[in-house]
Coordinates of N, CA, C and O in Angstrom, one line a residue:
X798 N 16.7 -164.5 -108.4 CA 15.7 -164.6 -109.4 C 15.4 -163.2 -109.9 O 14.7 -162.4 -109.2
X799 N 16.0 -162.9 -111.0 CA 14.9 -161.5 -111.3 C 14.2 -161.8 -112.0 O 13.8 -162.9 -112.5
X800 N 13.5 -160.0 -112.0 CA 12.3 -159.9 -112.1 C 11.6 -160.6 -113.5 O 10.6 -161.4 -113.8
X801 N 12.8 -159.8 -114.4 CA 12.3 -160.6 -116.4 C 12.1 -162.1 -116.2 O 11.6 -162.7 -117.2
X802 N 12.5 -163.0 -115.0 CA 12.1 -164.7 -115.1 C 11.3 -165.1 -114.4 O 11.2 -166.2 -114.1
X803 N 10.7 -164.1 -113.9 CA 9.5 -164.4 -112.6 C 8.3 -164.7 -113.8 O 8.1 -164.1 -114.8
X804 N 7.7 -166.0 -113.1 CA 6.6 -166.5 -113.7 C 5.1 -166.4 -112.6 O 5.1 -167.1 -111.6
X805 N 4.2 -165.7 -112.9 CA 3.2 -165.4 -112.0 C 2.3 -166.3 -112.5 O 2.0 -166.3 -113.6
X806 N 1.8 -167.4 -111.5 CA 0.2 -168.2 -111.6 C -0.3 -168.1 -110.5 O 0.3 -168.1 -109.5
X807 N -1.9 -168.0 -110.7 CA -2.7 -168.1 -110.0 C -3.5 -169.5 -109.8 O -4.1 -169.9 -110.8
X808 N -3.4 -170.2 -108.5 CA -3.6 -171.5 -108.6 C -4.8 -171.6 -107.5 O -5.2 -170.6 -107.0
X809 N -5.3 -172.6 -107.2 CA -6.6 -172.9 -106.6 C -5.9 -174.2 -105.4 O -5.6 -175.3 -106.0
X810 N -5.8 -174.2 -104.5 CA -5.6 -175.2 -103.0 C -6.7 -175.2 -102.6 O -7.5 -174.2 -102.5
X811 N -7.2 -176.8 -102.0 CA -8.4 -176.6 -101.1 C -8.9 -175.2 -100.7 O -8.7 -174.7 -99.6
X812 N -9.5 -174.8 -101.6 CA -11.1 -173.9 -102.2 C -10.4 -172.3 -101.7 O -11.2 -171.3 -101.6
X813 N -8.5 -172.0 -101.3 CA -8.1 -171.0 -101.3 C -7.7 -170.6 -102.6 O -7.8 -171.6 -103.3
X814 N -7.3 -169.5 -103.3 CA -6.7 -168.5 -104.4 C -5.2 -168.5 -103.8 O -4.9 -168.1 -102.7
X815 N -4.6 -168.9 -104.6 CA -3.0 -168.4 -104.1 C -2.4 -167.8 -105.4 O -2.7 -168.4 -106.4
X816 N -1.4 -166.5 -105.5 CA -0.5 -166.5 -106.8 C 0.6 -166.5 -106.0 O 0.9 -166.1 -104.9
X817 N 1.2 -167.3 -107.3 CA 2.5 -168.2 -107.3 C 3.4 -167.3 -108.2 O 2.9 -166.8 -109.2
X818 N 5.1 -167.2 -107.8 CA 5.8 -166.6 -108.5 C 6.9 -167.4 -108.4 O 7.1 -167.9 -107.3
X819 N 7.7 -167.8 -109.5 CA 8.9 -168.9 -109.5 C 9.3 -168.4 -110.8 O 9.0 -167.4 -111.5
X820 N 10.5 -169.7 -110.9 CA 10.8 -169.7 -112.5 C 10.6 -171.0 -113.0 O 11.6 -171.4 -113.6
X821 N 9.7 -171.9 -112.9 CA 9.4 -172.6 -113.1 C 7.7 -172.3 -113.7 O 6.9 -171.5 -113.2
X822 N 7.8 -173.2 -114.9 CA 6.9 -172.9 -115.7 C 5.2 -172.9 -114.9 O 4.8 -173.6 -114.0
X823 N 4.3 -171.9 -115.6 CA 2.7 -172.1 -115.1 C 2.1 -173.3 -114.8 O 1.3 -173.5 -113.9
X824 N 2.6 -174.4 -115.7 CA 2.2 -175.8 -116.0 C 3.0 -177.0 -114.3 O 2.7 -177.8 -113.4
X825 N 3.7 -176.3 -114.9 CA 4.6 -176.8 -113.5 C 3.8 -176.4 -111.7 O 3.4 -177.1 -110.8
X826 N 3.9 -175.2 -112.0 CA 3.5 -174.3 -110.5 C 1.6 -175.3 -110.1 O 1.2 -175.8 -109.0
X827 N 1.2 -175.3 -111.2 CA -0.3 -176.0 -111.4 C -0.3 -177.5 -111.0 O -1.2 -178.0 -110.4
X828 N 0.7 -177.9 -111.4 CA 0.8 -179.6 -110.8 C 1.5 -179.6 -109.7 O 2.0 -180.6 -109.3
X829 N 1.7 -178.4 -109.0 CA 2.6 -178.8 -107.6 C 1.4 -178.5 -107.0 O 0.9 -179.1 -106.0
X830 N 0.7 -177.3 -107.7 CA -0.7 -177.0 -106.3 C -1.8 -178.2 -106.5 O -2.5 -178.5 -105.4
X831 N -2.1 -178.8 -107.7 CA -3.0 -179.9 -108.0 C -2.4 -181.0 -106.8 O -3.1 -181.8 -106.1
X832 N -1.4 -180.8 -107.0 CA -1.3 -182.6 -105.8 C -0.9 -182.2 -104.3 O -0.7 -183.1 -103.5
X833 N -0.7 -180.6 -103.9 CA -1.2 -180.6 -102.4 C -2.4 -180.4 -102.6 O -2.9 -180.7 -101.6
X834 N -3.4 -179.9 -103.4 CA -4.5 -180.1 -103.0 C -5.0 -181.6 -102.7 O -5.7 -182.1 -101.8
X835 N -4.5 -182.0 -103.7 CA -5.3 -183.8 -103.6 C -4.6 -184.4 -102.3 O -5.3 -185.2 -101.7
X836 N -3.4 -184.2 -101.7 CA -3.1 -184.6 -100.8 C -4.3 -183.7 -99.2 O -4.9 -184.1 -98.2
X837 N -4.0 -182.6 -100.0 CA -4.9 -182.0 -98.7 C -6.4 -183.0 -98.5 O -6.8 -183.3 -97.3
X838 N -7.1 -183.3 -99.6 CA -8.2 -183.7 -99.5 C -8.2 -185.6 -99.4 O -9.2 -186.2 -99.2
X839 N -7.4 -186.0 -99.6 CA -6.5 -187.1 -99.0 C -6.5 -187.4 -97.5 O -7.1 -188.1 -96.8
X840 N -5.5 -186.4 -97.3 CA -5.6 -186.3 -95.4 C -7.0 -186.1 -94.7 O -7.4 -186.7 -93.7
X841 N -7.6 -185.1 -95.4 CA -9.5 -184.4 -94.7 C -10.5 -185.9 -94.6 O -11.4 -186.2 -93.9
X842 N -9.9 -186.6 -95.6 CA -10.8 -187.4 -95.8 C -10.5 -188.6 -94.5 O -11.3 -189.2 -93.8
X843 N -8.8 -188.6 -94.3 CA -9.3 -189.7 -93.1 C -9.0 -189.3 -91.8 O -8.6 -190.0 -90.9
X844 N -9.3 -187.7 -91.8 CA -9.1 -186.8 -90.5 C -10.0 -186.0 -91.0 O -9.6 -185.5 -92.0
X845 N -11.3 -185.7 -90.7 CA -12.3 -184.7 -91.4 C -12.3 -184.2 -89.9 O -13.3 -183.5 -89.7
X846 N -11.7 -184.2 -89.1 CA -11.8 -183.1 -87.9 C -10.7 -181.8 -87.6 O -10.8 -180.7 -87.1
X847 N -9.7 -182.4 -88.3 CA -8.9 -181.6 -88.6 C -9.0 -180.2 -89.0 O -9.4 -180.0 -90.1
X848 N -8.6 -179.4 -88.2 CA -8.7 -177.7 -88.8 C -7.8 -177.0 -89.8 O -6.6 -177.3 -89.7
X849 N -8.2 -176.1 -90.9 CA -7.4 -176.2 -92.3 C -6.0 -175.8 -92.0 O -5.3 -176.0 -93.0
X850 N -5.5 -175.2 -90.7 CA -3.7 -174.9 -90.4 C -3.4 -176.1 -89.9 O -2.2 -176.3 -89.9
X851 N -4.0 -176.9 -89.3 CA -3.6 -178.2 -89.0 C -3.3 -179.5 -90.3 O -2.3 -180.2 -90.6
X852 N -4.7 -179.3 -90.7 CA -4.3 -180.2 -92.2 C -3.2 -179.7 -93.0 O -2.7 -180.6 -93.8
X853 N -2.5 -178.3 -93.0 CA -1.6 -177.8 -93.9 C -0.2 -178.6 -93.7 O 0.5 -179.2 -94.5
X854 N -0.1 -178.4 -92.0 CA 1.1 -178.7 -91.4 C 0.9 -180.2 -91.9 O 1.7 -180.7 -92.7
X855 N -0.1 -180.8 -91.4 CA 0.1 -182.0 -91.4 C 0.7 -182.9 -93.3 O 1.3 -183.9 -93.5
X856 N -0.1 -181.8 -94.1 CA 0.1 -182.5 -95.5 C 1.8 -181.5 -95.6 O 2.8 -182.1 -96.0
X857 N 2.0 -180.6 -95.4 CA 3.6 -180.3 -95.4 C 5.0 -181.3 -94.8 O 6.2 -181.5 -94.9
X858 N 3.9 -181.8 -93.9 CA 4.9 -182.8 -93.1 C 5.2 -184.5 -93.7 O 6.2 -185.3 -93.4
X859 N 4.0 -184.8 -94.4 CA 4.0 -186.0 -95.3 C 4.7 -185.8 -96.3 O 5.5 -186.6 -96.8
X860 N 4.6 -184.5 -96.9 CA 5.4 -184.2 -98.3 C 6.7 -184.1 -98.2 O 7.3 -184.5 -99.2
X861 N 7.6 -183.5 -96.9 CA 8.8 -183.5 -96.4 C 9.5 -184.9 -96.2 O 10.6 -185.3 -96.5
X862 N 8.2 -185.6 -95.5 CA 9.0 -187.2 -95.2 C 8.8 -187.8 -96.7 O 9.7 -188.6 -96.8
X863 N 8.2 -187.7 -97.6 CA 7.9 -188.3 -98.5 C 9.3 -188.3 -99.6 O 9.8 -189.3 -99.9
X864 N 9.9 -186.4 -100.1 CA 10.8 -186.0 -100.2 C 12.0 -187.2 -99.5 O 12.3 -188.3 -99.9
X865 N 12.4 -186.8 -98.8 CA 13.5 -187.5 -97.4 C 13.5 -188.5 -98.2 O 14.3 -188.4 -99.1
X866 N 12.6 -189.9 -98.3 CA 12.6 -190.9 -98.6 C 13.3 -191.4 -99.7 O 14.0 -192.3 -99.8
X867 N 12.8 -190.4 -101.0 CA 13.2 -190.5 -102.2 C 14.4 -189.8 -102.6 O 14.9 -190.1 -103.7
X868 N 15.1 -188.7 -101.4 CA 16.6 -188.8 -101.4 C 17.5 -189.5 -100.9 O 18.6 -189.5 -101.4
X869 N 17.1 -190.4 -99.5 CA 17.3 -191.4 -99.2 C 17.7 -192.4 -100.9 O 18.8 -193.0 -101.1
X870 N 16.7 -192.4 -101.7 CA 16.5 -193.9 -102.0 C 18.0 -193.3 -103.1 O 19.1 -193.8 -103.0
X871 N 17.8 -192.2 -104.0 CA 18.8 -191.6 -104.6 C 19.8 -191.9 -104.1 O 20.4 -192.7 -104.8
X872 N 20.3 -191.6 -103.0 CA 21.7 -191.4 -102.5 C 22.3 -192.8 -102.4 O 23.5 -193.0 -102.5
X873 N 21.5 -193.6 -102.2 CA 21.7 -195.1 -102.0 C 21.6 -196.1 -103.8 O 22.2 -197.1 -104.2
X874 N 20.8 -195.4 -104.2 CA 21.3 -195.7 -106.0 C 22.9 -195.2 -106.7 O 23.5 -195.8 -107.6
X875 N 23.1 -193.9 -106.0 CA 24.4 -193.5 -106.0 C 25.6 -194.2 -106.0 O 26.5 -194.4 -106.7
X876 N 25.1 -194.5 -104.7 CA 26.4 -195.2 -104.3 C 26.3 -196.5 -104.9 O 27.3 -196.8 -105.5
X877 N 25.4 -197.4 -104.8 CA 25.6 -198.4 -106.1 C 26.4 -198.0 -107.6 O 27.4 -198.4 -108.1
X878 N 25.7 -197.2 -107.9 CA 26.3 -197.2 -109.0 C 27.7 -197.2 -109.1 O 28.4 -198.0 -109.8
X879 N 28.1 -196.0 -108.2 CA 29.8 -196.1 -108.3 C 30.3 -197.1 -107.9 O 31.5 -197.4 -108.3
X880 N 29.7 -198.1 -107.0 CA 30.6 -199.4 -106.3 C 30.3 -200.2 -108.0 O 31.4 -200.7 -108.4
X881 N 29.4 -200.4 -108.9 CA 29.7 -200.7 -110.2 C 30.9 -199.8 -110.8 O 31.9 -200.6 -110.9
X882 N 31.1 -199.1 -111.1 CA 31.8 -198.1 -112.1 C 33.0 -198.4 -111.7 O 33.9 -198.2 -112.5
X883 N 33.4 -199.2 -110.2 CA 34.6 -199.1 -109.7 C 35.1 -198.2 -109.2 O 36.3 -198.4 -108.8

């Protein structure tokens, strides 16, 4: 990644400041931190004992299996398709 395509945002996660550097657009970086927050505040809500490195791990680990799943389901559309295609 160089430097000329680095895209810098500053985004807001349960009530931390993070800047974000990618090459994927501001708009983009903003809707990935928008929905671990809401997942964060998703999990607090039906674990409100949970401590905020525990809730992290824990919403990192839903998002991982969540991910998995939907390459699962991909890989398995795949191969349909080609057993169509012949």
């Amino acid at each position: 990644m160089s430097e000329q395509h680095k895209i810098h945002t500053v985004v807001d996660i349960y009530g931390n400041t993070y800047k974000m550097v990618g090459t994927e657009t501001s708009g983009h970086m903003r809707l990935v931190a928008s929905i671990v927050d809401s997942k964060m505040r998703e999990i607090n809500a039906l674990n409100p004992s949970l401590d905020q490195a525990k809730l992290a791990v824990l919403t990192a680990s839903n998002a991982v299996h969540d991910y998995l799943k939907l390459k699962e389901q991909v890989e398995q559309l795949e191969n349909e398709l080609k057993k169509l295609k012949g």
